[in-house]
Structure formats: C-alpha cells, structure tokens
Coordinates of C-alpha atoms in Angstrom, one line a residue:
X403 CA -3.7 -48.0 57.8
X404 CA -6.8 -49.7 58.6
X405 CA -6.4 -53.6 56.8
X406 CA -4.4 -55.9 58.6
X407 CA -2.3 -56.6 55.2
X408 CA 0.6 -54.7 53.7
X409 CA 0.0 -52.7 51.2
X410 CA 0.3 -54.2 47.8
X411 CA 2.9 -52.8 44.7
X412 CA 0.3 -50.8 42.7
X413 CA 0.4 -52.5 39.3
X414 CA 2.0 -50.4 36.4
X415 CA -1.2 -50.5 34.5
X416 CA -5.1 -52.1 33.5
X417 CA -3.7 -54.7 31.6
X418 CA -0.9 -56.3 33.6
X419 CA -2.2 -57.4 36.9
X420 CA 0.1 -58.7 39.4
X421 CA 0.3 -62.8 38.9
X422 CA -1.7 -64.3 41.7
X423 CA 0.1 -66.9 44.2
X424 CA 0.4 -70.8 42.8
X425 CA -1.6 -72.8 45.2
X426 CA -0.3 -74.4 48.4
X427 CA -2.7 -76.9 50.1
X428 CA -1.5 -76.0 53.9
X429 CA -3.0 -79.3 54.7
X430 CA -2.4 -81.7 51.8
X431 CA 0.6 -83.6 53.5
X432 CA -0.3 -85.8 56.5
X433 CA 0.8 -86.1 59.8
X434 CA -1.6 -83.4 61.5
X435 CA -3.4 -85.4 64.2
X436 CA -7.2 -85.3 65.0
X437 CA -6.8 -84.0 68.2
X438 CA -4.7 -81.3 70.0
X439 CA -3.7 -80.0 73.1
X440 CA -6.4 -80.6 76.0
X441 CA -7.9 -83.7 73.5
X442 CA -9.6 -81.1 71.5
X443 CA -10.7 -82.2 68.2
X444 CA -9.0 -80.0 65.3
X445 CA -11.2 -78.2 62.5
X446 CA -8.4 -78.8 60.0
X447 CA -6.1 -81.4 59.1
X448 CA -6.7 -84.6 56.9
X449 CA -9.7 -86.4 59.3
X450 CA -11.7 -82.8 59.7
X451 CA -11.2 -82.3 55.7
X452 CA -12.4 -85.6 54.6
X453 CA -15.4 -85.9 56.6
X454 CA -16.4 -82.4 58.2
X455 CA -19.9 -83.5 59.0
X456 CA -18.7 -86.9 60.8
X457 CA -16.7 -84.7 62.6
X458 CA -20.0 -82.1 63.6
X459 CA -21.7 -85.4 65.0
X460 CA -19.1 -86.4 66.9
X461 CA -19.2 -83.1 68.9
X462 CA -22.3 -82.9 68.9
X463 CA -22.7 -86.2 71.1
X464 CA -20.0 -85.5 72.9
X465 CA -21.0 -81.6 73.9
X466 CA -24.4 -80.9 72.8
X467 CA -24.9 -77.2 71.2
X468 CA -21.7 -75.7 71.8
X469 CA -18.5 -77.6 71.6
X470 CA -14.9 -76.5 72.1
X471 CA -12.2 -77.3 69.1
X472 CA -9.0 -75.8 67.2
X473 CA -7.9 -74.0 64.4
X474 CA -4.9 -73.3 62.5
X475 CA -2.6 -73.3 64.7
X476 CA -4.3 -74.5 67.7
X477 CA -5.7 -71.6 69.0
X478 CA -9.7 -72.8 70.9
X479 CA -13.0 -71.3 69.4
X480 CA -16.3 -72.4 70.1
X481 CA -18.2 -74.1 67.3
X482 CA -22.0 -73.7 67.8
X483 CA -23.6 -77.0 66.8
X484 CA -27.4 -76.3 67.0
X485 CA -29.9 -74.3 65.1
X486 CA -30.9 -72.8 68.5
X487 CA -27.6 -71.9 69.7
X488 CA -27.0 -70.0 66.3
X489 CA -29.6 -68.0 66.3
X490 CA -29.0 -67.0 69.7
X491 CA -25.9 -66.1 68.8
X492 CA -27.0 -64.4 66.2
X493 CA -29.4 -62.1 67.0
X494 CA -27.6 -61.2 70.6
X495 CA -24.4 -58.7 69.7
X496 CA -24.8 -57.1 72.8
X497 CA -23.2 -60.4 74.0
X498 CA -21.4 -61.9 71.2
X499 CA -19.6 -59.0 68.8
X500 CA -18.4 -58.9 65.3
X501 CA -15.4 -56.8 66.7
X502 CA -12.9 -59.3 66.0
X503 CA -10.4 -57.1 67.8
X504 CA -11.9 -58.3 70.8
X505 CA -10.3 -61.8 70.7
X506 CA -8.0 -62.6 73.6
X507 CA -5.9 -64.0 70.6
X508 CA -5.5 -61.3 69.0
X509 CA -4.9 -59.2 72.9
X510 CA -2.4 -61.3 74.1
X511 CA -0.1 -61.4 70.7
X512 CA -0.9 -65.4 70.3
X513 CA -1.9 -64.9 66.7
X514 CA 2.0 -64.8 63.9
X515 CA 1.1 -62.4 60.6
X516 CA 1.4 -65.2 58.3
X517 CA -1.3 -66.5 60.3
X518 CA -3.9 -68.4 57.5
X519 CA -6.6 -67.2 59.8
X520 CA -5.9 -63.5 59.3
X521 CA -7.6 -63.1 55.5
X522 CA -11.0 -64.3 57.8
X523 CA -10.8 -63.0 61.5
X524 CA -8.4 -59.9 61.1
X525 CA -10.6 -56.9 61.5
X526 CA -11.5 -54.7 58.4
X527 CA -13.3 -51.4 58.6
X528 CA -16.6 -52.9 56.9
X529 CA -19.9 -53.5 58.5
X530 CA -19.0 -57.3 58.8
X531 CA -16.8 -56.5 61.6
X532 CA -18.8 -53.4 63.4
X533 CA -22.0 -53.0 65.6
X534 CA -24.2 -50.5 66.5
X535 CA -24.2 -46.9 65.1
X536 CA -20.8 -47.7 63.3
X537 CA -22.4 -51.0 61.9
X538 CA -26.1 -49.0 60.4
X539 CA -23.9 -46.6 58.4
X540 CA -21.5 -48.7 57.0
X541 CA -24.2 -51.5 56.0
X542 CA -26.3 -49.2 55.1
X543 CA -24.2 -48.1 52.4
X544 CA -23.8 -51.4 51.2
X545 CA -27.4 -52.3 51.2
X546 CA -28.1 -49.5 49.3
X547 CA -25.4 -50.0 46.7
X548 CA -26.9 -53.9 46.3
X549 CA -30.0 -52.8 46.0
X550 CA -29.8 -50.7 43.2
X551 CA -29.3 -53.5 41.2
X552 CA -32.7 -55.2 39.8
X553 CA -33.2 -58.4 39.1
X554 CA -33.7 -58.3 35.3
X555 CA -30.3 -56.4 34.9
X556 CA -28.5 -58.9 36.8
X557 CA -30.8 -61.7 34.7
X558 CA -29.8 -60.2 32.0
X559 CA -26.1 -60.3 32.8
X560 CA -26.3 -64.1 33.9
X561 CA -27.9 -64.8 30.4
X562 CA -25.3 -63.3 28.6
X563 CA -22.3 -65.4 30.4
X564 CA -24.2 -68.2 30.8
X565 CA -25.1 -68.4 27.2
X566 CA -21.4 -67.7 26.4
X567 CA -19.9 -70.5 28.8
X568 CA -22.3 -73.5 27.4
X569 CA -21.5 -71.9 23.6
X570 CA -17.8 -73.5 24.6
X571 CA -19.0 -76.6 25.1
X572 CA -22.2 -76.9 23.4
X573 CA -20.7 -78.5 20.4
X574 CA -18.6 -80.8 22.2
X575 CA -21.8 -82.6 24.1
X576 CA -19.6 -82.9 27.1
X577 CA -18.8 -80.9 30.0
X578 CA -17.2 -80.5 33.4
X579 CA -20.0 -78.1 35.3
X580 CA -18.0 -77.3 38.3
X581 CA -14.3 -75.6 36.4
X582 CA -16.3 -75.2 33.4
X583 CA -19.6 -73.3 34.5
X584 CA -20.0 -72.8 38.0
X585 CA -16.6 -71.4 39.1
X586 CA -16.7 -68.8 36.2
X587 CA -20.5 -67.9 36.4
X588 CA -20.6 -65.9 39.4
X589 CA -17.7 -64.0 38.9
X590 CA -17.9 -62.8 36.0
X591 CA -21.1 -61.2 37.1
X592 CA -19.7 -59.8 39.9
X593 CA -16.8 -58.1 38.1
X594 CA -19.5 -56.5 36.2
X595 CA -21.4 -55.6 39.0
X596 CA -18.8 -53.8 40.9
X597 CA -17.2 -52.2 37.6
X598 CA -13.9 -53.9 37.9
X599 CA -12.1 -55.0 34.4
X600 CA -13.0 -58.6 33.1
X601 CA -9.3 -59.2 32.6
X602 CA -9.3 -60.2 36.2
X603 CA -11.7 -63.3 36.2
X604 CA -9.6 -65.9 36.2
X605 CA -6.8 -65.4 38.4
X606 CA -9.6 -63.8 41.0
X607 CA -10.9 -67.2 41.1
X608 CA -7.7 -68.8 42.0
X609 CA -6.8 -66.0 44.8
X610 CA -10.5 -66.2 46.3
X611 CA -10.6 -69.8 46.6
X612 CA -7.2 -70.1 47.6
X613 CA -7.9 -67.3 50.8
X614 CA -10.9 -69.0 51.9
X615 CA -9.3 -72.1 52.0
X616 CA -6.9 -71.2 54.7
X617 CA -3.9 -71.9 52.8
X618 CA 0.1 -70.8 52.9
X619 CA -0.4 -68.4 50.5
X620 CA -3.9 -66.9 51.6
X621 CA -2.5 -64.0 52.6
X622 CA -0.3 -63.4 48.9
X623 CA -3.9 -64.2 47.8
X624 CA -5.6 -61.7 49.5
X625 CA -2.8 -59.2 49.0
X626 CA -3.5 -59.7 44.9
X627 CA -7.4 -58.9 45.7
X628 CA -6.7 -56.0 47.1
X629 CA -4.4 -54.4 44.8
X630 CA -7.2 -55.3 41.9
X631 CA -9.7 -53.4 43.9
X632 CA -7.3 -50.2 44.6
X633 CA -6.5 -50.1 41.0
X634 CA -10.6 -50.7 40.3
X635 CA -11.6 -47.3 42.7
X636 CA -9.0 -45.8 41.1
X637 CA -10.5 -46.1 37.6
X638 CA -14.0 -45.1 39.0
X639 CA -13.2 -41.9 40.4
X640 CA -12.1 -41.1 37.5
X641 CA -15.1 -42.4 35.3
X642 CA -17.7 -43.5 37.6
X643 CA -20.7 -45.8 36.6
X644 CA -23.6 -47.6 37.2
X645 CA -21.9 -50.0 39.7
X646 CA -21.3 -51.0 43.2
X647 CA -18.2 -49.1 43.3
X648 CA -19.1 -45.7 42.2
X649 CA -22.1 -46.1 44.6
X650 CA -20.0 -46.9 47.5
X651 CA -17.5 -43.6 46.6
X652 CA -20.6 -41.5 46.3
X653 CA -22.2 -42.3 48.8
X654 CA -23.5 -40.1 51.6
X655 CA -22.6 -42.1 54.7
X656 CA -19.0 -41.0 53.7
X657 CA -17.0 -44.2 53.4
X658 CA -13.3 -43.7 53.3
X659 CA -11.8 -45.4 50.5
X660 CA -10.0 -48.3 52.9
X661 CA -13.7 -48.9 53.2
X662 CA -15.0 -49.4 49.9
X663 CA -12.3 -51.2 49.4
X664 CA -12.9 -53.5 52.3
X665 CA -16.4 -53.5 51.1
X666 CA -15.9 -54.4 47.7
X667 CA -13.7 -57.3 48.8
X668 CA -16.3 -59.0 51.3
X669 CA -18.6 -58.9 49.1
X670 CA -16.6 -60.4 45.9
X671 CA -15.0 -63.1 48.2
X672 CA -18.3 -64.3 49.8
X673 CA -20.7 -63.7 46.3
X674 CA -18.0 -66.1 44.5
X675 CA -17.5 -68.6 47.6
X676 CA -21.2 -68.7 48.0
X677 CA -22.5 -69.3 44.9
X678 CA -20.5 -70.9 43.5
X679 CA -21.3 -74.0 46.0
X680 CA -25.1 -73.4 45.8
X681 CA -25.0 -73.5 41.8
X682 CA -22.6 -76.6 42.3
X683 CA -24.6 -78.3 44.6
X684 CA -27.7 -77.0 43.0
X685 CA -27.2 -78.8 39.9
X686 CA -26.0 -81.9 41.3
X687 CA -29.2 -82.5 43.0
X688 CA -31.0 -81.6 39.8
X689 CA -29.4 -84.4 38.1
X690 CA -29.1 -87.3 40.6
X691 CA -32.1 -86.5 43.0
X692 CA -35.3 -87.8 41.3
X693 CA -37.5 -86.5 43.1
X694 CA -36.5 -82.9 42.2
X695 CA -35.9 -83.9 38.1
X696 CA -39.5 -85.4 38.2
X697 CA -40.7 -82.4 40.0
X698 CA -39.3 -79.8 37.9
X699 CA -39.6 -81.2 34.6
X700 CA -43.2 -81.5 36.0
X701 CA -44.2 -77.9 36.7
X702 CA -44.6 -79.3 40.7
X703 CA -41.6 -77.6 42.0
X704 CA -40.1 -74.3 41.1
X705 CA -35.8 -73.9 40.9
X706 CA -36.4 -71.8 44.1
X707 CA -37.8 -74.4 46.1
X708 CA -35.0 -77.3 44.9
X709 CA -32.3 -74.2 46.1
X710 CA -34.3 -73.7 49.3
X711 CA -33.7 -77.9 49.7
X712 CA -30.0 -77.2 48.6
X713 CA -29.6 -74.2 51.4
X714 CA -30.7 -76.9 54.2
X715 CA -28.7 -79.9 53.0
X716 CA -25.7 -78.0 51.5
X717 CA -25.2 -74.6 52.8
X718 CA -22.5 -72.6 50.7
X719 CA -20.4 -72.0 53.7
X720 CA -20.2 -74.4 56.0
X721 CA -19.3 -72.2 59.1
X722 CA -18.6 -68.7 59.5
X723 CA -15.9 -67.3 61.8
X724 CA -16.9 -65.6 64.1
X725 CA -18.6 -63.5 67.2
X726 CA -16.6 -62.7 70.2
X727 CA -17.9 -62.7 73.4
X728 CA -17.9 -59.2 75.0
X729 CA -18.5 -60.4 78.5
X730 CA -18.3 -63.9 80.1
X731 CA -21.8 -65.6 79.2
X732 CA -23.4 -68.8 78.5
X733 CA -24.3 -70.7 75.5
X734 CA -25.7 -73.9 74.9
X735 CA -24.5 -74.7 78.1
X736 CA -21.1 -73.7 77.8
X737 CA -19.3 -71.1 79.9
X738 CA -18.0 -68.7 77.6
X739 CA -15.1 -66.5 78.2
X740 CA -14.8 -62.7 77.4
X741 CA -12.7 -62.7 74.6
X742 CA -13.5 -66.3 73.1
X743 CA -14.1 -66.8 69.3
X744 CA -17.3 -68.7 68.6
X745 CA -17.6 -70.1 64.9
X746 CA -21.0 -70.0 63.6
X747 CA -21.7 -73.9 62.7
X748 CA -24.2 -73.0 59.4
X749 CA -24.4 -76.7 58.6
X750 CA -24.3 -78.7 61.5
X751 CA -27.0 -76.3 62.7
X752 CA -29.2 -76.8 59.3
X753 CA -29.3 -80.4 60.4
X754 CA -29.9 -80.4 64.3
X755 CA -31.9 -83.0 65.3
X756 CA -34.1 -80.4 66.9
X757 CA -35.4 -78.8 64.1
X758 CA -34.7 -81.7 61.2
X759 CA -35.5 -84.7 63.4
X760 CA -36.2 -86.6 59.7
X761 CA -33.1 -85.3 57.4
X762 CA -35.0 -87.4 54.5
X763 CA -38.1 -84.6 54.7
X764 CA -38.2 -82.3 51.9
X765 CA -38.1 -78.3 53.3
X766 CA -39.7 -76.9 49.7
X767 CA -39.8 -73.3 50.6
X768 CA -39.0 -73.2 53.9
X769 CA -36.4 -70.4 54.8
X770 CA -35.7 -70.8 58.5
X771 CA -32.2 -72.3 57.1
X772 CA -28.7 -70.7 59.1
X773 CA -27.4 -70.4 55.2
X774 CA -27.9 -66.8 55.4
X775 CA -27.0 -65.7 58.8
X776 CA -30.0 -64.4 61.0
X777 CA -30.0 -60.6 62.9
X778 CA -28.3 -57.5 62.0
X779 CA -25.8 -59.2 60.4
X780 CA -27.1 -61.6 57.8
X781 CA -26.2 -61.6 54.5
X782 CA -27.0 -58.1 52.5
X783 CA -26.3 -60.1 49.1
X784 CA -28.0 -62.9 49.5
X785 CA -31.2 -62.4 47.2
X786 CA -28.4 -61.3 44.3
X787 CA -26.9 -64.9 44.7
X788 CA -29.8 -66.3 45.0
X789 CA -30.7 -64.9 41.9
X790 CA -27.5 -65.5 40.2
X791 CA -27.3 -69.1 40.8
X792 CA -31.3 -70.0 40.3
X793 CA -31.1 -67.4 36.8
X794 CA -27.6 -69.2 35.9
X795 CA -29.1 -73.2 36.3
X796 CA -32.5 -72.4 34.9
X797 CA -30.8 -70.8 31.8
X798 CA -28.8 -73.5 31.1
X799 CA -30.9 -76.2 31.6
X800 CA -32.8 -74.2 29.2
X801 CA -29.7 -74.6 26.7
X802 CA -29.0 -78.3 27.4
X803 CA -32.1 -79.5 28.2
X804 CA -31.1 -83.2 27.9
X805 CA -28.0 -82.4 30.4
X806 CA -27.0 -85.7 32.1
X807 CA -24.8 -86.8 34.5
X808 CA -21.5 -88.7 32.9
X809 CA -20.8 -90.6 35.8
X810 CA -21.9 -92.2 38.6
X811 CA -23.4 -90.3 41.5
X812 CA -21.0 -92.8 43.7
X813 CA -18.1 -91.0 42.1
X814 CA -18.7 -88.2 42.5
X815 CA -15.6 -86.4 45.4
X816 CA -15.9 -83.3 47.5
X817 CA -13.1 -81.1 48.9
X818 CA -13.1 -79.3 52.6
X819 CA -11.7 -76.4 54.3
X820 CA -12.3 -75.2 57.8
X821 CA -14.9 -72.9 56.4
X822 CA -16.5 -74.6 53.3
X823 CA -17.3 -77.7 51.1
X824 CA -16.6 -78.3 47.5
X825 CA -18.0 -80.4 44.7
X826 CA -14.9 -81.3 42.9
X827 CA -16.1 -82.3 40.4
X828 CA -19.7 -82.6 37.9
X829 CA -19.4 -84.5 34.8
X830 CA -22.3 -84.0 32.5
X831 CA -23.0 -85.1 28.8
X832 CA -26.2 -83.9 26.6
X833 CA -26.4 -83.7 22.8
X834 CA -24.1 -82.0 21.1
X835 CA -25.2 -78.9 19.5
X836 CA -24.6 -75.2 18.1
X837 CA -25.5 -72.4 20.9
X838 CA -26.4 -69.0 19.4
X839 CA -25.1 -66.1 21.0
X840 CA -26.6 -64.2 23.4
X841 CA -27.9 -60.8 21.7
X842 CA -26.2 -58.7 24.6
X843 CA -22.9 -60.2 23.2
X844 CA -22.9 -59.1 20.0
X845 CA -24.5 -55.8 21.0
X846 CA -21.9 -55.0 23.7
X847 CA -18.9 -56.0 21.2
X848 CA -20.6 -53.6 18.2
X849 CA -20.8 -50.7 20.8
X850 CA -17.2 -51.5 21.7
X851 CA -16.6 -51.5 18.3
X852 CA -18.0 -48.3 17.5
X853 CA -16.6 -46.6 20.7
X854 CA -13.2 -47.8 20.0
X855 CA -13.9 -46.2 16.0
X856 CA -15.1 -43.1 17.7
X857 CA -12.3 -42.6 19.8
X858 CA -9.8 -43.3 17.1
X859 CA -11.3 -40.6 14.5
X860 CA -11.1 -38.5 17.6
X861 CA -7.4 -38.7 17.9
X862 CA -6.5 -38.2 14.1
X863 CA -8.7 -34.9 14.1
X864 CA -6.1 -34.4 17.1
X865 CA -3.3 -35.2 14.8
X866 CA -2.5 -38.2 16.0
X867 CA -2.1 -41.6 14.8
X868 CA -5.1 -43.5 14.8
X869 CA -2.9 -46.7 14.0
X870 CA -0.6 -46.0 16.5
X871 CA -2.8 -44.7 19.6
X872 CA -6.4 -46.4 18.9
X873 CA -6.4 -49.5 21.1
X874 CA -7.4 -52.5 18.6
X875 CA -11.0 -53.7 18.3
X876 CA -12.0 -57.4 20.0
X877 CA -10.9 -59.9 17.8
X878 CA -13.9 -62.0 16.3
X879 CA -15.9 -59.6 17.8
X880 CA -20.0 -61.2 17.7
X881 CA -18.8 -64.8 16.5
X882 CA -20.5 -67.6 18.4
X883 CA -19.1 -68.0 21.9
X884 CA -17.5 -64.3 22.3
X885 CA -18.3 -62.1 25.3
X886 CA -18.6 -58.4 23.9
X887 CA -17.2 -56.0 26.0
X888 CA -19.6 -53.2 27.3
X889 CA -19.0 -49.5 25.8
X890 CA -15.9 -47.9 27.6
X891 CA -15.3 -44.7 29.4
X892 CA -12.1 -45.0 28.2
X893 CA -10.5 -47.1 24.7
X894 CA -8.2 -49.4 26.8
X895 CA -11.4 -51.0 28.6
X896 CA -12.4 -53.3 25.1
X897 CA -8.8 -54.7 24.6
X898 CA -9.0 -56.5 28.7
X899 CA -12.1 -57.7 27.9
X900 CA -11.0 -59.9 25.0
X901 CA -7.9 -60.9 26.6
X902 CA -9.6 -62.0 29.7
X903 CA -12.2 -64.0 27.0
X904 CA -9.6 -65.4 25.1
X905 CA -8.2 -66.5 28.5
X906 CA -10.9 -68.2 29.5
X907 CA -11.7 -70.0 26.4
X908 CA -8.5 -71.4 25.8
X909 CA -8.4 -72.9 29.8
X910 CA -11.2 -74.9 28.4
X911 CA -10.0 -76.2 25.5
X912 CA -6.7 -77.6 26.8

C-alpha cells in the first residue's frame, strides 16, 4: 500500500457516498501561544491565523530570506521569505527534493498518524512527490491528460454552471459570491473533468477545504476523497470516457491505479483550493478596486491582466509545503540541514521588497509571480484554473452586469490556515432579474432523457419491468436553473445528477 492513509470502506453503491467529517477548527479555541520552543514563531495558532502577512514581515526583519518557524505540532521547517530564495529553491531539486520521505521527521518517528500535516507532507506516489526519471513519467502522464482538454470545452462547461448558479439568485437581486458562486464553480467543473459523479459536489467541498485547512478531522476528510475517487476509477474501467481519469488508466506510462488515484486527488484538491481563492479574490477587486472597474468597463484592461494583479497581491495558496533538503546546503543565508522541510513562502515572496519595492504599482501582465511554482515542478493545471476562474467571472459579470458590492469594503473578513487565505465572505446586490438557461442544460437533461427512455424500452423488450428497473428521469428536467445531466454509460448516472442539483439548490435557498 502506497498512501499513507487506511484504506477507506468501499461505499455500497453510486448513490450513497460515505457522509464526510463535520468540521473541527483544530485551532478555533485559544491558548496556543505565538511562539514555541527555541522562541520560534508558530505558523498556526490564533496570532499566525489572523494576520499571516504581519507575521511574514516580522520574519522577514528578523531573518531576511529564509527564517526558521513551527508547525502543527511544533516540529521546525524553513519558510523561504524572498522571491529569490524561492526560485532558487525551486528550480534546484538536486539540492532541495520533493521526496517528502526524506524528512528527518518523518526518519526519526517524530511525526503521530493523526498528524494534521500528513493529508500535505505524507508522500503519495504522484509526480508532486518524485524527481527525476520517476517524476517525467508520472507528470507526464498528467500533463498529457490536462492537456487534452481545450479551452472552449472547458468554456463551455463554466458557462453552463455558471449560468445555472446566478439562475438561483438572479431573481432574488442578492447574493453571497463566495458560498454561493465561487466555492461551487470550480468544482463542479472539475467533477466533470475527471468523470466523477456530480452527486459528490457538495460534500467534496467540505472534505477539501476541511484537509487543506489542517484540521482534526483532515485526515476523515481525506479518507472520504479517496474512497470517491476508488469508486470513480472503478466506474471508468468499466465505461471509460473523455476525461482525466480514463486518460490516466490508459495511459502508456503505465500508472498503477494507487497512482491515478493519487493523481486524481492532487489535482481535485489543489484546482478547488486554487481557484476558488483566485475567483474570490478576483471578484473582490473587480468590485472595490476602481482602478480595475474603470479599466475594464473601459476596454483598457483585459480580466487576464486584473487576475495577473490578483496572482501578485493574492496568491491562491499562500505557501506550499515543501522541498527537503538532500544534503546540508545554504539558502538565503541559512544553514540548512539534510533532512529539513522548507515551506515555499508564495506570498511573502510575491511581495519582497526586492522585486515589488512599490506594492501600490500595478503588474498588468506580468507573470514572474511565485503563484504558480517555477522549475520542473510548477503547476501542470494552472492555465485550466486560469481559465476557469477568468471564463467563470467574465460570464457572470456578463449576467449581472450591474453586480455591486452590498457592503462595505471595510467589512469585508478573511479566514487563514497555515497553507491559504480565505475571503469569508462577498456580498453583492444587482437588479433582480430572470436568467435563461444555458442551452447545454437543457440539451444535456433531453439526452438524459432520451437515454434513460432508451434504456427502459430496452429492458421491457428483455421482459422486464420498465417501471420497476428504469431509473426515473430528472425532475423538472430544462426548467430555468436545472443542470441537465450529460448522456450516461449507464441509467443510474442521470438520477445523481439531480440529486446532487437538488442538493445544491436547496443549500441556497435556506
């Protein structure tokens, strides 16, 4: 067994997956001081939470490039603080690995299996956690299972659920952008991209979140990931498609199924986490910023450039854990030890006084951001978020073209984790108004329709019941505000679909 984490109970079937863990804020409570053993400032707790970029300064004076801090559970790491330092890291795995099984942590026993840290540091057998030879084939696989996707299919896909989240509250002339839009959009894309059934949505949303987060229950969460994605390469060996899963299985580089599954979860996890903080943070600048609301509604400034801005100021993940040094080395003038866990600081490197000595400069078009990772290992997904989040805000500013913000900008609250920032919360208002469907909608539920038709005259020519063994057709199928479902390999497919839309619809409307 190659994953760190027990095996999951297999589910007993496509429409009953496992309840995910209720979250557990591991660091709600107070009482966690800012500092540990040696004086080392911690990267969790209340103060590191509330004000992680505070927190990046102060080390930064204090050590310069490279500083030495805490985690969960006080184990030291390295956090590299300039853009510099990064890149160096980077682009050197000769000296600083990916092979997390290199950490003296993990050597000398020091890290307990209920560990919060294991969902991000435990190593997998996916090209995030190889080099060399091993790490070409296995990212290669990837790259060329992401790359078969073109950008008007996935367009296409964020116009459909786009359309059908701002049908929910179109007529209302109200909404909440972060639980309402931006935590749905990029997931429901990426269950279509990798295949998976749409029932899952919502409760993969939860579990992702909660993992990344670092929480008590990040490894339950991770555990309920995993058995989702078993049970989805289970359904696609059986039915393959045109999807990142059936690519990975068929691929020619030979991946074992622990590592499509692996694969499939990285790259679920980090498209959700990622983009949903760059459409988030995205749109909040589009409404409050006005120098980017006067430059778009102007024609002077494309959405790409005010995400290029975003991916300086705001990058989705704050830091990314980790490399591990292979030998003792140097960095930033730093002795590093073999064995040491450096954490890639992505934001407190985007604003080094190096390279941004005037914050308040705009960066329109300029990509030399950390956001993305830099070297063998940077981010084989990035121009699909990219896509996904630019495609998602331009289509619904497109929709709600008077979309305001409710509130002041003062009010507005973020959340932090050791890894990531979060807009809580975005608060818009617009005129209230009807939104047609999306014509991929209404096409995909007819198909389902007729599918799920087909396969029931098929079964009474058997001598079956068509009553009895036809699975039923998606309620309401091509009213307003419906997602259809896509035609099925098989007829339970169109019944998950509407229950994970009806799901999702009634979670707004509460």
């Amino acid at each position: 067994m190659t994953t760190p984490f027990p095996e999951p109970a297999t589910p007993a079937g496509p429409s009953s997956p496992a309840a995910p863990p209720p979250g557990c804020p591991a660091h709600a409570g107070g009482g966690i001081a800012p500092t540990g053993p040696g004086g080392l400032r911690r990267l969790y707790g209340p103060e590191a939470e509330t004000d992680p970029a505070g927190l990046y300064e102060k080390l930064r004076a204090e050590y310069g490039e490279v500083a030495p801090v805490l985690l969960h559970g006080d184990h030291r790491a390295w956090l590299v603080l300039g853009h510099g330092a990064n890149i160096a890291a980077m682009r050197t795995p000769s000296l600083f690995s990916r092979d997390s099984r290199l950490w003296s942590a993990f050597r000398n026993n020091e890290v307990p299996p209920d560990s919060p840290l294991l969902p991000v540091v435990a190593w997998q057998p996916i090209c995030v956690f190889a080099d060399g030879d091993e790490h070409r084939r296995l990212r290669g696989a990837l790259l060329d299972g992401l790359n078969g996707f073109d950008r008007r299919g996935i367009r296409r896909h964020v116009r459909r659920f786009t359309t059908d989240l701002v049908q929910v509250v179109g007529p209302t002339g109200r909404a909440e952008l972060i639980s309402q839009f931006a935590e749905h959009l990029p997931m429901l894309v990426m269950t279509k991209l990798l295949g998976m059934p749409d029932e899952y949505g919502p409760q993969l949303v939860t579990a992702a979140r909660d993992l990344l987060k670092g929480t008590e229950t990040a490894i339950a969460s991770n555990e309920y990931v995993v058995a989702g994605l078993r049970r989805t390469i289970a359904l696609k060996r059986e039915s393959p498609g045109d999807d990142l899963t059936s690519r990975l299985l068929a691929h020619p580089a030979g991946l074992t199924e622990d590592e499509v599954m692996e694969h499939l979860r990285v790259v679920l996890l980090a498209a959700n986490e990622t983009t949903v903080n760059l459409i988030a943070d995205s749109l909040k600048m589009v409404l409050t910023d006005p120098r980017f609301r006067a430059h778009l509604s102007g024609g002077q400034m494309t959405l790409g450039e005010a995400l290029d801005q975003v991916l300086w100021d705001s990058p989705p993940m704050s830091l990314v854990a980790g490399r591990w040094a292979t030998a003792d080395t140097e960095l930033g003038g730093q002795r590093i030890g073999a064995g040491d866990l450096l954490l890639l600081g992505l934001a407190a490197g985007n604003v080094d006084p190096v390279v941004r000595p005037d914050l308040a400069a705009p960066l329109y078009g300029n990509r030399s951001h950390l956001s993305f990772g830099a070297g063998p290992h940077e981010c084989p997904g990035q121009d699909i978020g990219r896509h996904v989040a630019e495609a998602g805000i331009d289509i619904l500013l497109t929709l709600l073209p008077d979309v305001r913000l409710a509130v002041a900008e003062e009010e507005l609250t973020w959340s932090s984790a050791w890894i990531s920032r979060h807009l809580t919360a975005l608060p818009v208002e617009f005129t209230a108004r009807d939104i047609e469907p999306d014509p991929l909608s209404v096409a995909e539920a007819e198909e389902a329709e007729a599918e799920q038709a087909k396969a029931g005259a098929q079964q009474v020519e058997q001598g079956g019941s068509a009553a009895q063994q036809a699975v039923p057709g998606p309620r309401n199928a091509g009213r307003a505000g419906t997602a259809g479902p896509q035609a099925p390999t098989t007829p339970t497919v169109p019944a998950q679909r509407r229950g994970w839309w009806d799901v999702l619809t009634g979670l707004f409307r509460r």
